[in-house]
Tab-separated table of C-alpha atoms and ligand atoms in Angstrom:
chain	number	residue	atom	x	y	z
Z	9	UNK	CA	-0.109	0.266	0.189
Z	10	UNK	CA	1.534	3.173	-0.852
Z	11	UNK	CA	-0.017	6.721	-0.265
Z	12	UNK	CA	1.978	9.512	-2.040
Z	13	UNK	CA	1.983	13.460	-1.284
Z	14	UNK	CA	2.830	15.113	-4.559
Z	15	UNK	CA	5.074	17.964	-4.787
Z	16	UNK	CA	6.629	17.616	-1.423
Z	17	UNK	CA	10.059	15.826	-1.137
Z	18	UNK	CA	12.687	14.704	1.418
Z	19	UNK	CA	16.155	16.144	0.122
Z	20	UNK	CA	19.307	14.166	0.808
Z	21	UNK	CA	21.773	16.241	1.276
Z	22	UNK	CA	25.621	16.588	2.767
Z	23	UNK	CA	24.183	16.589	6.383
Z	24	UNK	CA	21.588	13.678	5.841
Z	25	UNK	CA	22.487	11.329	8.715
Z	26	UNK	CA	21.678	7.550	8.665
Z	27	UNK	CA	20.378	6.585	11.856
Z	28	UNK	CA	19.879	3.283	13.880
Z	29	UNK	CA	19.341	2.457	17.550
Z	30	UNK	CA	22.162	2.407	20.133
Z	31	UNK	CA	21.817	-1.394	20.578
Z	32	UNK	CA	20.906	-2.110	16.891
Z	33	UNK	CA	22.447	-5.524	15.724
Z	34	UNK	CA	25.378	-5.869	13.709
Z	35	UNK	CA	23.213	-6.985	10.511
Z	36	UNK	CA	21.155	-3.536	11.091
Z	37	UNK	CA	24.711	-1.736	11.155
Z	38	UNK	CA	25.549	-3.775	8.388
Z	39	UNK	CA	22.559	-2.489	6.274
Z	40	UNK	CA	22.806	0.677	7.201
Z	41	UNK	CA	25.989	1.250	6.146
Z	42	UNK	CA	25.027	0.235	2.534
Z	43	UNK	CA	22.039	3.183	2.913
Z	44	UNK	CA	24.742	5.486	3.944
Z	45	UNK	CA	27.301	4.293	0.624
Z	46	UNK	CA	24.260	4.580	-1.390
Z	47	UNK	CA	23.576	8.098	-0.169
Z	48	UNK	CA	26.819	9.347	0.375
Z	49	UNK	CA	29.191	8.116	-1.530
Z	50	UNK	CA	29.096	10.900	-4.739
Z	51	UNK	CA	30.503	14.540	-5.402
Z	52	UNK	CA	27.268	16.424	-4.627
Z	53	UNK	CA	27.950	15.966	-0.925
Z	54	UNK	CA	31.117	17.751	-1.194
Z	55	UNK	CA	32.873	14.405	0.677
Z	56	UNK	CA	36.273	14.077	-0.765
Z	57	UNK	CA	36.525	11.613	-3.203
Z	58	UNK	CA	39.504	9.650	-1.644
Z	59	UNK	CA	36.765	9.493	1.237
Z	60	UNK	CA	34.492	7.292	-1.093
Z	61	UNK	CA	35.590	4.293	-1.391
Z	62	UNK	CA	37.411	2.309	1.391
Z	63	UNK	CA	37.076	2.717	4.912
Z	64	UNK	CA	33.916	2.207	7.197
Z	65	UNK	CA	30.954	5.116	6.954
Z	66	UNK	CA	30.641	4.884	10.661
Z	67	UNK	CA	30.832	8.570	10.236
Z	68	UNK	CA	27.305	8.686	8.604
Z	69	UNK	CA	25.922	6.626	10.407
Z	70	UNK	CA	24.893	7.258	14.052
Z	71	UNK	CA	23.307	5.575	16.639
Z	72	UNK	CA	20.867	6.983	18.784
Z	73	UNK	CA	19.054	6.087	21.743
Z	74	UNK	CA	15.427	4.626	21.259
Z	75	UNK	CA	12.841	6.814	20.468
Z	76	UNK	CA	15.055	10.016	20.106
Z	77	UNK	CA	14.209	11.815	16.463
Z	78	UNK	CA	17.293	13.374	14.695
Z	79	UNK	CA	15.905	15.672	11.975
Z	80	UNK	CA	17.574	15.745	8.360
Z	81	UNK	CA	17.453	12.027	8.811
Z	82	UNK	CA	16.880	8.388	7.727
Z	83	UNK	CA	16.407	6.099	10.477
Z	84	UNK	CA	16.368	2.192	10.129
Z	85	UNK	CA	14.835	0.076	12.782
Z	86	UNK	CA	13.498	-3.422	13.724
Z	87	UNK	CA	10.163	-3.810	15.247
Z	88	UNK	CA	9.985	-7.116	17.315
Z	89	UNK	CA	6.912	-5.232	19.161
Z	90	UNK	CA	5.203	-4.896	15.592
Z	91	UNK	CA	4.173	-8.896	14.753
Z	92	UNK	CA	1.854	-7.992	12.206
Z	93	UNK	CA	4.888	-7.213	9.852
Z	94	UNK	CA	4.922	-9.623	7.876
Z	95	UNK	CA	7.679	-11.814	6.580
Z	96	UNK	CA	10.214	-9.743	4.856
Z	97	UNK	CA	7.703	-6.876	4.964
Z	98	UNK	CA	8.673	-2.799	6.067
Z	99	UNK	CA	7.356	0.424	6.537
Z	100	UNK	CA	8.477	3.558	5.089
Z	101	UNK	CA	7.639	6.848	5.984
Z	102	UNK	CA	9.258	9.718	4.043
Z	103	UNK	CA	8.750	13.213	5.509
Z	104	UNK	CA	9.658	16.578	4.400
Z	105	UNK	CA	12.506	16.470	7.276
Z	106	UNK	CA	12.887	12.476	8.005
Z	107	UNK	CA	12.500	8.985	6.616
Z	108	UNK	CA	11.627	6.394	8.975
Z	109	UNK	CA	12.112	2.793	8.071
Z	110	UNK	CA	11.097	0.248	9.968
Z	111	UNK	CA	11.113	-3.589	9.327
Z	112	UNK	CA	10.342	-7.099	11.283
Z	113	UNK	CA	13.723	-8.560	10.287
Z	114	UNK	CA	16.757	-7.599	8.436
Z	115	UNK	CA	15.548	-8.988	4.785
Z	116	UNK	CA	12.603	-6.081	5.322
Z	117	UNK	CA	15.211	-3.232	5.978
Z	118	UNK	CA	17.069	-4.457	2.628
Z	119	UNK	CA	13.875	-4.164	0.612
Z	120	UNK	CA	12.826	-1.015	2.203
Z	121	UNK	CA	16.157	0.340	1.274
Z	122	UNK	CA	15.473	-0.905	-2.218
Z	123	UNK	CA	12.448	0.765	-2.419
Z	124	UNK	CA	14.210	4.378	-0.947
Z	125	UNK	CA	16.821	3.729	-4.079
Z	126	UNK	CA	13.530	3.239	-6.253
Z	127	UNK	CA	11.939	6.765	-5.263
Z	128	UNK	CA	15.462	8.326	-5.674
Z	129	UNK	CA	16.255	9.518	-9.314
Z	130	UNK	CA	18.291	7.266	-11.430
Z	131	UNK	CA	21.155	9.453	-10.564
Z	132	UNK	CA	21.128	7.431	-7.326
Z	133	UNK	CA	22.649	4.717	-9.498
Z	134	UNK	CA	25.416	6.413	-10.868
Z	135	UNK	CA	28.214	7.435	-8.479
Z	136	UNK	CA	30.096	9.597	-10.810
Z	137	UNK	CA	26.872	11.597	-12.078
Z	138	UNK	CA	27.343	15.415	-11.994
Z	139	UNK	CA	24.401	17.189	-10.559
Z	140	UNK	CA	23.186	14.104	-8.388
Z	141	UNK	CA	20.306	15.729	-6.456
Z	142	UNK	CA	18.765	13.278	-4.178
Z	143	UNK	CA	15.356	13.791	-3.210
Z	144	UNK	CA	12.425	11.434	-2.916
Z	145	UNK	CA	8.614	11.923	-2.549
Z	146	UNK	CA	6.866	12.437	0.693
Z	147	UNK	CA	4.261	9.302	1.611
Z	148	UNK	CA	4.025	6.275	3.411
Z	149	UNK	CA	4.272	2.679	1.894
Z	150	UNK	CA	3.460	-0.820	3.717
Z	151	UNK	CA	4.915	-3.653	1.814
Z	152	UNK	CA	5.557	-7.359	1.939
Z	153	UNK	CA	5.904	-9.869	-0.578
Z	154	UNK	CA	3.065	-12.322	-2.088
Z	155	UNK	CA	5.560	-15.367	-2.550
Z	156	UNK	CA	8.694	-15.708	-0.637
Z	157	UNK	CA	10.627	-17.483	-3.535
Z	158	UNK	CA	11.410	-15.190	-6.190
Z	159	UNK	CA	14.096	-16.354	-8.239
Z	160	UNK	CA	16.477	-16.371	-11.106
Z	161	UNK	CA	18.305	-18.613	-12.641
Z	162	UNK	CA	21.073	-18.396	-14.887
Z	163	UNK	CA	22.565	-21.506	-16.930
Z	164	UNK	CA	26.512	-20.991	-16.399
Z	165	UNK	CA	26.665	-24.295	-18.092
Z	166	UNK	CA	26.082	-24.036	-21.647
Z	167	UNK	CA	28.038	-20.494	-21.370
Z	168	UNK	CA	30.088	-20.135	-18.635
Z	169	UNK	CA	29.579	-16.673	-16.589
Z	170	UNK	CA	32.483	-15.566	-14.445
Z	171	UNK	CA	32.172	-14.724	-10.295
Z	172	UNK	CA	32.228	-11.047	-11.237
Z	173	UNK	CA	29.120	-11.444	-13.838
Z	174	UNK	CA	27.238	-13.411	-11.195
Z	175	UNK	CA	28.011	-10.857	-8.743
Z	176	UNK	CA	26.638	-8.246	-10.880
Z	177	UNK	CA	23.623	-10.133	-11.688
Z	178	UNK	CA	23.107	-10.467	-7.497
Z	179	UNK	CA	23.238	-6.744	-7.406
Z	180	UNK	CA	20.593	-6.399	-9.934
Z	181	UNK	CA	18.473	-8.933	-8.359
Z	182	UNK	CA	18.959	-7.087	-5.284
Z	183	UNK	CA	17.378	-3.647	-6.744
Z	184	UNK	CA	14.276	-5.609	-7.607
Z	185	UNK	CA	13.950	-7.778	-4.491
Z	186	UNK	CA	14.525	-11.292	-5.848
Z	187	UNK	CA	15.729	-13.533	-3.457
Z	188	UNK	CA	16.820	-16.814	-4.755
Z	189	UNK	CA	19.960	-17.239	-7.391
Z	190	UNK	CA	19.826	-20.645	-9.090
Z	191	UNK	CA	22.734	-22.005	-10.625
Z	192	UNK	CA	22.508	-24.269	-13.244
Z	193	UNK	CA	25.912	-25.523	-12.046
Z	194	UNK	CA	26.412	-28.782	-14.913
Z	195	UNK	CA	24.882	-29.792	-18.191
Z	196	UNK	CA	26.494	-32.142	-20.921
Z	197	UNK	CA	28.213	-29.010	-21.822
Z	198	UNK	CA	30.234	-28.046	-18.791
Z	199	UNK	CA	30.866	-29.024	-15.398
Z	200	UNK	CA	30.973	-25.661	-13.425
Z	201	UNK	CA	31.871	-26.093	-10.105
Z	202	UNK	CA	35.202	-27.694	-8.428
Z	203	UNK	CA	34.496	-30.976	-6.743
Z	204	UNK	CA	37.378	-31.779	-4.836
Z	205	UNK	CA	36.713	-35.921	-4.587
Z	206	UNK	CA	36.560	-35.839	-8.118
Z	207	UNK	CA	38.589	-33.320	-9.710
Z	208	UNK	CA	38.646	-33.816	-13.593
Z	209	UNK	CA	34.835	-33.019	-13.161
Z	210	UNK	CA	35.826	-29.277	-13.276
Z	211	UNK	CA	39.271	-29.912	-14.612
Z	212	UNK	CA	38.248	-31.590	-17.827
Z	213	UNK	CA	34.030	-31.059	-18.089
Z	214	UNK	CA	34.360	-27.552	-17.362
Z	215	UNK	CA	36.827	-26.872	-20.167
Z	216	UNK	CA	34.393	-25.694	-23.201
Z	217	UNK	CA	31.052	-24.709	-23.538
Z	218	UNK	CA	28.363	-24.389	-26.413
Z	219	UNK	CA	29.757	-23.380	-29.594
Z	220	UNK	CA	33.180	-24.571	-28.781
Z	221	UNK	CA	34.513	-21.512	-27.037
Z	222	UNK	CA	36.510	-21.692	-23.880
Z	223	UNK	CA	34.017	-22.609	-20.396
Z	224	UNK	CA	35.448	-22.616	-16.872
Z	225	UNK	CA	34.366	-23.271	-13.324
Z	226	UNK	CA	34.283	-21.778	-9.968
Z	227	UNK	CA	36.386	-23.007	-7.561
Z	228	UNK	CA	34.966	-23.790	-4.315
Z	229	UNK	CA	36.011	-20.647	-2.762
Z	230	UNK	CA	34.443	-18.696	-5.743
Z	231	UNK	CA	31.064	-20.269	-4.891
Z	232	UNK	CA	31.411	-19.557	-1.303
Z	233	UNK	CA	32.393	-16.100	-1.934
Z	234	UNK	CA	29.284	-15.954	-4.362
Z	235	UNK	CA	27.144	-17.639	-1.785
Z	236	UNK	CA	28.739	-14.907	0.659
Z	237	UNK	CA	28.099	-12.012	-1.602
Z	238	UNK	CA	24.446	-13.028	-2.354
Z	239	UNK	CA	23.799	-13.681	1.429
Z	240	UNK	CA	24.707	-10.386	2.657
Z	241	UNK	CA	21.431	-8.832	-0.480
Z	242	UNK	CA	19.519	-11.773	1.284
Z	243	UNK	CA	19.204	-13.903	-1.379
Z	244	UNK	CA	19.997	-17.548	-1.575
Z	245	UNK	CA	21.870	-19.465	-3.631
Z	246	UNK	CA	20.191	-22.825	-5.161
Z	247	UNK	CA	22.874	-25.207	-6.653
Z	248	UNK	CA	21.538	-27.306	-9.310
Z	249	UNK	CA	23.929	-30.496	-10.398
Z	250	UNK	CA	21.587	-31.999	-12.959
Z	251	UNK	CA	21.024	-35.309	-13.052
Z	252	UNK	CA	20.327	-38.514	-14.040
Z	253	UNK	CA	20.383	-37.010	-17.950
Z	254	UNK	CA	22.766	-33.631	-18.795
Z	255	UNK	CA	25.623	-35.083	-18.092
Z	256	UNK	CA	27.545	-35.501	-20.878
Z	257	UNK	CA	30.665	-33.521	-19.133
Z	258	UNK	CA	30.554	-35.604	-16.281
Z	259	UNK	CA	30.483	-38.470	-18.002
Z	260	UNK	CA	33.338	-37.642	-20.490
Z	261	UNK	CA	35.560	-36.916	-17.683
Z	262	UNK	CA	34.766	-39.998	-15.551
Z	263	UNK	CA	33.926	-43.086	-18.025
Z	264	UNK	CA	32.584	-45.092	-15.175
Z	265	UNK	CA	29.972	-43.262	-14.580
Z	266	UNK	CA	28.472	-44.351	-18.221
Z	267	UNK	CA	26.760	-47.797	-18.679
Z	268	UNK	CA	29.127	-48.656	-21.506
Z	269	UNK	CA	32.459	-47.515	-19.610
Z	270	UNK	CA	33.366	-45.665	-22.272
Z	271	UNK	CA	34.037	-41.676	-21.827
Z	272	UNK	CA	31.926	-40.086	-24.812
Z	273	UNK	CA	33.870	-36.656	-26.330
Z	274	UNK	CA	32.972	-33.185	-24.970
Z	275	UNK	CA	29.738	-32.355	-26.428
Z	276	UNK	CA	29.253	-28.423	-27.557
Z	277	UNK	CA	26.337	-28.868	-29.525
Z	278	UNK	CA	22.767	-27.999	-28.035
Z	279	UNK	CA	20.535	-31.016	-28.180
Z	280	UNK	CA	18.862	-32.379	-24.818
Z	281	UNK	CA	18.154	-35.589	-23.665
Z	282	UNK	CA	20.983	-37.859	-24.758
Z	283	UNK	CA	22.951	-38.542	-21.725
Z	284	UNK	CA	22.682	-40.433	-18.776
Z	285	UNK	CA	24.336	-41.692	-15.483
Z	286	UNK	CA	24.359	-45.579	-15.147
Z	287	UNK	CA	22.018	-46.213	-12.543
Z	288	UNK	CA	23.313	-49.667	-12.137
Z	289	UNK	CA	27.287	-48.543	-11.864
Z	290	UNK	CA	28.176	-48.071	-8.089
Z	291	UNK	CA	30.439	-45.426	-9.113
Z	292	UNK	CA	27.107	-43.473	-9.822
Z	293	UNK	CA	26.042	-43.246	-6.613
Z	294	UNK	CA	29.360	-42.495	-4.931
Z	295	UNK	CA	29.489	-39.823	-7.405
Z	296	UNK	CA	26.137	-38.694	-6.204
Z	297	UNK	CA	27.065	-38.788	-2.844
Z	298	UNK	CA	30.433	-36.759	-3.225
Z	299	UNK	CA	28.877	-34.079	-5.714
Z	300	UNK	CA	25.989	-33.838	-2.873
Z	301	UNK	CA	28.079	-33.688	-0.074
Z	302	UNK	CA	31.032	-31.668	-1.136
Z	303	UNK	CA	28.163	-28.400	-2.873
Z	304	UNK	CA	25.783	-28.903	0.374
Z	305	UNK	CA	28.889	-28.231	2.858
Z	306	UNK	CA	29.318	-25.089	0.418
Z	307	UNK	CA	26.109	-23.744	0.128
Z	308	UNK	CA	23.869	-23.197	3.584
Z	309	UNK	CA	20.910	-22.638	1.928
Z	310	UNK	CA	18.590	-25.435	2.635
Z	311	UNK	CA	18.179	-26.749	-1.161
Z	312	UNK	CA	19.734	-29.301	-3.364
Z	313	UNK	CA	18.449	-28.642	-6.588
Z	314	UNK	CA	19.330	-32.408	-8.735
Z	315	UNK	CA	17.387	-31.325	-12.122
Z	316	UNK	CA	15.738	-34.648	-13.257
Z	317	UNK	CA	14.477	-33.047	-16.681
Z	318	UNK	CA	14.692	-34.331	-20.124
Z	319	UNK	CA	15.656	-37.746	-19.845
Z	320	UNK	CA	15.439	-39.974	-23.085
Z	321	UNK	CA	18.089	-43.008	-22.065
Z	322	UNK	CA	16.673	-45.001	-19.018
Z	323	UNK	CA	13.213	-46.447	-18.640
Z	324	UNK	CA	10.708	-45.192	-16.812
Z	325	UNK	CA	11.142	-47.453	-13.783
Z	326	UNK	CA	14.812	-46.803	-13.816
Z	327	UNK	CA	14.297	-43.204	-13.441
Z	328	UNK	CA	11.676	-43.010	-10.666
Z	329	UNK	CA	14.273	-45.145	-8.983
Z	330	UNK	CA	17.307	-42.909	-9.401
Z	331	UNK	CA	14.971	-40.057	-8.508
Z	332	UNK	CA	14.178	-41.893	-5.052
Z	333	UNK	CA	17.779	-42.782	-4.241
Z	334	UNK	CA	18.778	-39.271	-5.315
Z	335	UNK	CA	16.668	-38.006	-2.760
Z	336	UNK	CA	17.754	-40.158	0.136
Z	337	UNK	CA	20.972	-39.053	-0.729
Z	338	UNK	CA	20.183	-34.994	-0.321
Z	339	UNK	CA	18.120	-35.837	2.806
Z	340	UNK	CA	21.392	-37.874	4.446
Z	341	UNK	CA	23.402	-34.591	3.544
Z	342	UNK	CA	20.599	-32.652	5.396
Z	343	UNK	CA	19.144	-30.804	2.310
Z	344	UNK	CA	15.936	-30.444	0.643
Z	345	UNK	CA	15.752	-31.665	-2.598
Z	346	UNK	CA	14.347	-29.590	-5.540
Z	347	UNK	CA	13.440	-31.001	-9.242
Z	348	UNK	CA	12.269	-30.118	-12.529
Z	349	UNK	CA	8.765	-31.060	-12.703
Z	350	UNK	CA	9.157	-34.397	-14.197
Z	351	UNK	CA	10.245	-35.636	-10.693
Z	352	UNK	CA	6.890	-35.751	-9.544
Z	353	UNK	CA	6.207	-38.879	-11.446
Z	354	UNK	CA	8.592	-40.684	-8.472
Z	355	UNK	CA	7.655	-41.719	-5.496
Z	356	UNK	CA	9.034	-38.522	-3.514
Z	357	UNK	CA	8.657	-37.025	-0.138
Z	358	UNK	CA	6.423	-34.128	0.259
Z	359	UNK	CA	9.107	-31.977	1.990
Z	360	UNK	CA	10.583	-31.559	-2.004
Z	361	UNK	CA	9.960	-29.194	-4.080
Z	362	UNK	CA	8.694	-29.527	-8.220
Z	363	UNK	CA	9.349	-26.656	-9.859
Z	364	UNK	CA	7.219	-26.800	-12.927
Z	365	UNK	CA	8.289	-25.674	-16.547
Z	366	UNK	CA	5.885	-26.997	-18.751
Z	367	UNK	CA	2.887	-29.789	-18.971
Z	368	UNK	CA	4.230	-31.892	-16.563
Z	369	UNK	CA	2.728	-33.457	-12.977
Z	370	UNK	CA	3.216	-30.677	-10.727
Z	371	UNK	CA	-0.426	-31.148	-9.459
Z	372	UNK	CA	0.462	-34.926	-8.462
Z	373	UNK	CA	2.902	-33.562	-6.423
Z	374	UNK	CA	0.386	-30.675	-4.704
Z	375	UNK	CA	-2.034	-33.759	-4.353
Z	376	UNK	CA	0.469	-35.260	-2.295
Z	377	UNK	CA	1.070	-32.321	0.090
Z	378	UNK	CA	3.973	-30.498	-1.838
Z	379	UNK	CA	4.930	-27.111	-2.784
Z	380	UNK	CA	5.855	-26.229	-6.297
Z	381	UNK	CA	7.861	-23.160	-8.033
Z	382	UNK	CA	6.515	-22.277	-11.013
Z	383	UNK	CA	8.951	-21.571	-13.690
Z	384	UNK	CA	5.943	-21.810	-17.537
Z	385	UNK	CA	7.839	-21.956	-20.742
Z	386	UNK	CA	5.639	-19.578	-22.455
Z	387	UNK	CA	5.746	-16.866	-19.470
Z	388	UNK	CA	9.241	-17.431	-17.913
Z	389	UNK	CA	11.842	-18.541	-19.983
Z	390	UNK	CA	14.029	-15.956	-20.406
Z	391	UNK	CA	15.829	-17.563	-23.128
Z	392	UNK	CA	12.892	-17.111	-25.379
Z	393	UNK	CA	12.923	-14.660	-27.958
Z	394	UNK	CA	11.149	-11.146	-27.588
Z	395	UNK	CA	9.392	-11.545	-30.809
Z	396	UNK	CA	10.462	-13.045	-34.366
Z	397	UNK	CA	13.453	-10.392	-35.428
Z	398	UNK	CA	15.038	-11.164	-31.707
Z	399	UNK	CA	18.811	-12.614	-32.746
Z	400	UNK	CA	19.157	-14.410	-29.577
Z	401	UNK	CA	17.504	-16.739	-27.750
Z	402	UNK	CA	15.118	-20.247	-28.884
Z	403	UNK	CA	11.229	-20.178	-29.885
Z	404	UNK	CA	10.042	-23.809	-28.272
Z	405	UNK	CA	8.194	-22.373	-25.550
Z	406	UNK	CA	6.887	-19.425	-27.893
Z	407	UNK	CA	7.809	-15.657	-28.111
Z	408	UNK	CA	7.583	-13.616	-24.744
Z	409	UNK	CA	7.244	-9.865	-25.082
Z	410	UNK	CA	7.266	-8.070	-21.734
Z	411	UNK	CA	3.325	-8.024	-21.906
Z	412	UNK	CA	3.394	-12.463	-22.277
Z	413	UNK	CA	6.044	-12.202	-19.302
Z	414	UNK	CA	3.713	-10.060	-16.819
Z	415	UNK	CA	0.421	-10.193	-17.957
Z	416	UNK	CA	-0.808	-13.364	-15.561
Z	417	UNK	CA	-1.838	-14.719	-12.824
Z	418	UNK	CA	0.225	-17.406	-10.947
Z	419	UNK	CA	-2.531	-18.910	-8.868
Z	420	UNK	CA	-4.986	-19.798	-11.844
Z	421	UNK	CA	-2.268	-21.470	-14.006
Z	422	UNK	CA	-2.357	-24.697	-13.703
Z	423	UNK	CA	-5.314	-26.659	-12.627
Z	424	UNK	CA	-5.012	-28.399	-9.018
Z	425	UNK	CA	-2.109	-26.055	-8.218
Z	426	UNK	CA	-3.784	-23.188	-6.052
Z	427	UNK	CA	-1.825	-20.646	-4.346
Z	428	UNK	CA	-1.534	-22.496	-1.458
Z	429	UNK	CA	0.700	-24.924	-3.031
Z	430	UNK	CA	2.887	-22.487	-4.996
Z	431	UNK	CA	6.178	-21.109	-3.214
Z	432	UNK	CA	6.729	-18.592	-5.586
Z	433	UNK	CA	8.194	-17.971	-8.909
Z	434	UNK	CA	11.554	-18.213	-10.878
Z	435	UNK	CA	13.140	-17.187	-14.207
Z	436	UNK	CA	15.345	-19.335	-15.702
Z	437	UNK	CA	17.770	-18.373	-18.095
Z	438	UNK	CA	19.296	-21.307	-20.546
Z	439	UNK	CA	22.065	-20.486	-22.431
Z	440	UNK	CA	22.789	-22.179	-25.189
Z	441	UNK	CA	22.421	-19.093	-27.381
Z	442	UNK	CA	23.664	-16.471	-24.620
Z	443	UNK	CA	27.247	-16.104	-24.813
Z	444	UNK	CA	28.346	-13.144	-22.679
Z	445	UNK	CA	27.142	-11.079	-19.816
Z	446	UNK	CA	25.661	-8.780	-22.516
Z	447	UNK	CA	23.735	-11.335	-23.833
Z	448	UNK	CA	22.666	-12.229	-20.789
Z	449	UNK	CA	21.465	-8.718	-19.695
Z	450	UNK	CA	19.265	-8.552	-23.033
Z	451	UNK	CA	17.380	-11.471	-22.614
Z	452	UNK	CA	16.483	-10.820	-18.738
Z	453	UNK	CA	16.136	-7.190	-18.719
Z	454	UNK	CA	13.434	-5.915	-18.455
Z	455	UNK	CA	11.572	-9.327	-18.040
Z	456	UNK	CA	13.205	-9.874	-15.003
Z	457	UNK	CA	11.497	-7.044	-13.533
Z	458	UNK	CA	8.193	-8.051	-14.710
Z	459	UNK	CA	9.011	-11.653	-12.990
Z	460	UNK	CA	9.791	-9.660	-9.656
Z	461	UNK	CA	6.361	-7.647	-9.741
Z	462	UNK	CA	4.624	-11.097	-10.230
Z	463	UNK	CA	6.511	-12.441	-7.555
Z	464	UNK	CA	6.176	-9.880	-4.932
Z	465	UNK	CA	3.037	-7.768	-5.633
Z	466	UNK	CA	-0.490	-8.985	-4.832
Z	467	UNK	CA	-3.176	-9.038	-8.539
Z	468	UNK	CA	-5.083	-6.306	-6.634
Z	469	UNK	CA	-2.456	-3.659	-7.557
Z	470	UNK	CA	-1.116	-4.923	-10.503
Z	471	UNK	CA	-2.048	-4.204	-14.212
Z	472	UNK	CA	-0.669	-4.529	-17.696
Z	473	UNK	CA	-1.160	-0.578	-18.371
Z	474	UNK	CA	0.354	1.063	-14.855
Z	475	UNK	CA	2.962	-1.508	-15.001
Z	476	UNK	CA	4.336	-0.757	-18.524
Z	477	UNK	CA	4.347	3.326	-17.296
Z	478	UNK	CA	6.402	2.330	-14.402
Z	479	UNK	CA	8.699	-0.477	-16.211
Z	480	UNK	CA	9.185	2.744	-18.549
Z	481	UNK	CA	10.423	5.285	-15.810
Z	482	UNK	CA	13.371	2.443	-14.962
Z	483	UNK	CA	14.789	2.912	-18.152
Z	484	UNK	CA	17.067	5.602	-17.221
Z	485	UNK	CA	17.944	3.792	-14.213
Z	486	UNK	CA	18.912	-0.029	-15.855
Z	487	UNK	CA	20.704	2.768	-18.296
Z	488	UNK	CA	22.729	4.328	-15.472
Z	489	UNK	CA	23.628	0.515	-14.139
Z	490	UNK	CA	24.821	-0.070	-17.368
Z	491	UNK	CA	22.313	-2.986	-18.410
Z	492	UNK	CA	21.909	-3.758	-21.910
Z	493	UNK	CA	18.329	-4.190	-21.690
Z	494	UNK	CA	15.925	-4.529	-24.346
Z	495	UNK	CA	14.258	-1.518	-25.414
Z	496	UNK	CA	10.515	-3.104	-25.539
Z	497	UNK	CA	8.142	-1.392	-27.910
Z	498	UNK	CA	5.264	-2.296	-25.549
Z	499	UNK	CA	6.951	-0.260	-23.080
Z	500	UNK	CA	6.945	4.004	-22.949
Z	501	UNK	CA	10.672	4.311	-22.396
Z	502	UNK	CA	11.038	7.357	-20.316
Z	503	UNK	CA	14.813	9.422	-21.272
Y	609	LIG	C1	14.515	-27.143	-21.628
Y	609	LIG	S1	13.848	-26.475	-18.554
Y	609	LIG	C2	15.655	-27.652	-20.768
Y	609	LIG	C3	17.001	-27.031	-20.979
Y	609	LIG	C4	17.387	-25.989	-22.052
Y	609	LIG	C5	15.561	-25.391	-22.478
Y	609	LIG	C6	16.390	-24.084	-23.368
Y	609	LIG	C7	14.573	-27.523	-18.462
Y	609	LIG	C8	14.335	-28.514	-17.331
Y	609	LIG	N1	15.065	-28.029	-19.463
Y	609	LIG	O1	17.806	-28.102	-20.421
Y	609	LIG	O2	18.092	-25.580	-21.934
Y	609	LIG	O3	14.342	-26.402	-22.029
Y	609	LIG	O4	14.896	-23.531	-23.088
């Protein structure tokens, strides 16, 4: 809910302070520092340039005793006394002389700051902008997300993205209050995470990518760094190792995983479904156990995604037994399993999460009391072309311009999958045709912003007509951030 007062503003100047309670936690202090960095690290406040990048911003974040009010301040506070505050929610009160942000938990404060960011002009994104006049309209906002799962998936297997690119993507996710980064870490074309007990997976299986170019992989330290970077922005990393199919890279590194014991050559095409781990080989089960164990130890989030899609080389019976055994291994390592829609055909636990992507059996899982993540291809596949002239992308699930991505209702998408069974939404970005960070951004933006609103906002406050104007106003912001976004003709872009 938002009530804005037109014509009145809170103006950020060189005297504005960020205020937290004297006994605020380290987490609140850290979030306050982020806000201070956003507000102050720019020339317009006349602070010396050298002070901008290094050192604590403590001078700008002031601790005050409870109840004390300071003029020209933005105060952040956790309200344990406000049980009505919904998970991840916040209340933002912008007055002419002070701004107050209250939340029930750190994530709410973080999202409130993203709202402050969006209320400020695009220049806030550009630290070096001259004339960086920061002001935001007076008003009150009470806000909380509709769904707890607001995800973005990057396929770093078909084409590899370095850790810095992934961090940049995390920053962009944060702007739109997304909170799950699903990394598709393995596929036929490349294995992208170092596994110490099976070193050839990454060292050999990670060398190439689609088209035969140089691939790459994350060391365990790099993945841990990505995880920490994401966590600092209230984003959980969800690792996926796709099995039992989509494993040519693994088979090429370790032939004992293949039923015929022969290593296939590395694969750099884009056909799917042709490879499979040998379910009868004991090496396969040592491999699954080791891989899940090593990754589970690196990634603190409670989930492990086992893929499970597009298996053409196994019988249905073999497939079902594979999924059930893999689930046992995931549980043994203390994680909850996630799988693509196909896994619902196995006798899986109701705590397992099914990720719907095409006409499948998600409703079967709902009938057993399970929860689903919606990633419907024709709405949410960010690797689909925008229109027939889009050079990048595929089109098997249809063309997805911004309206197609935005204008639908999750709770009525699938028969037998009501709102109560929907954990949330996730937009996959498969990368068969997506090579560089510029390509990834072109396909992700602005559609990922549409996904973010669907995942966050209630149907009553949504509507295509008003969304496209609000989205149009994000053009200069995305531009200030250097995002290579698609200027959809459906959107009235501001200049
Ligand atoms: C289907 S969606 C796949 C991926 C492809 C994608 C291309 C899913 C679970 N499997 O392997 O990359 O289509 O759009």
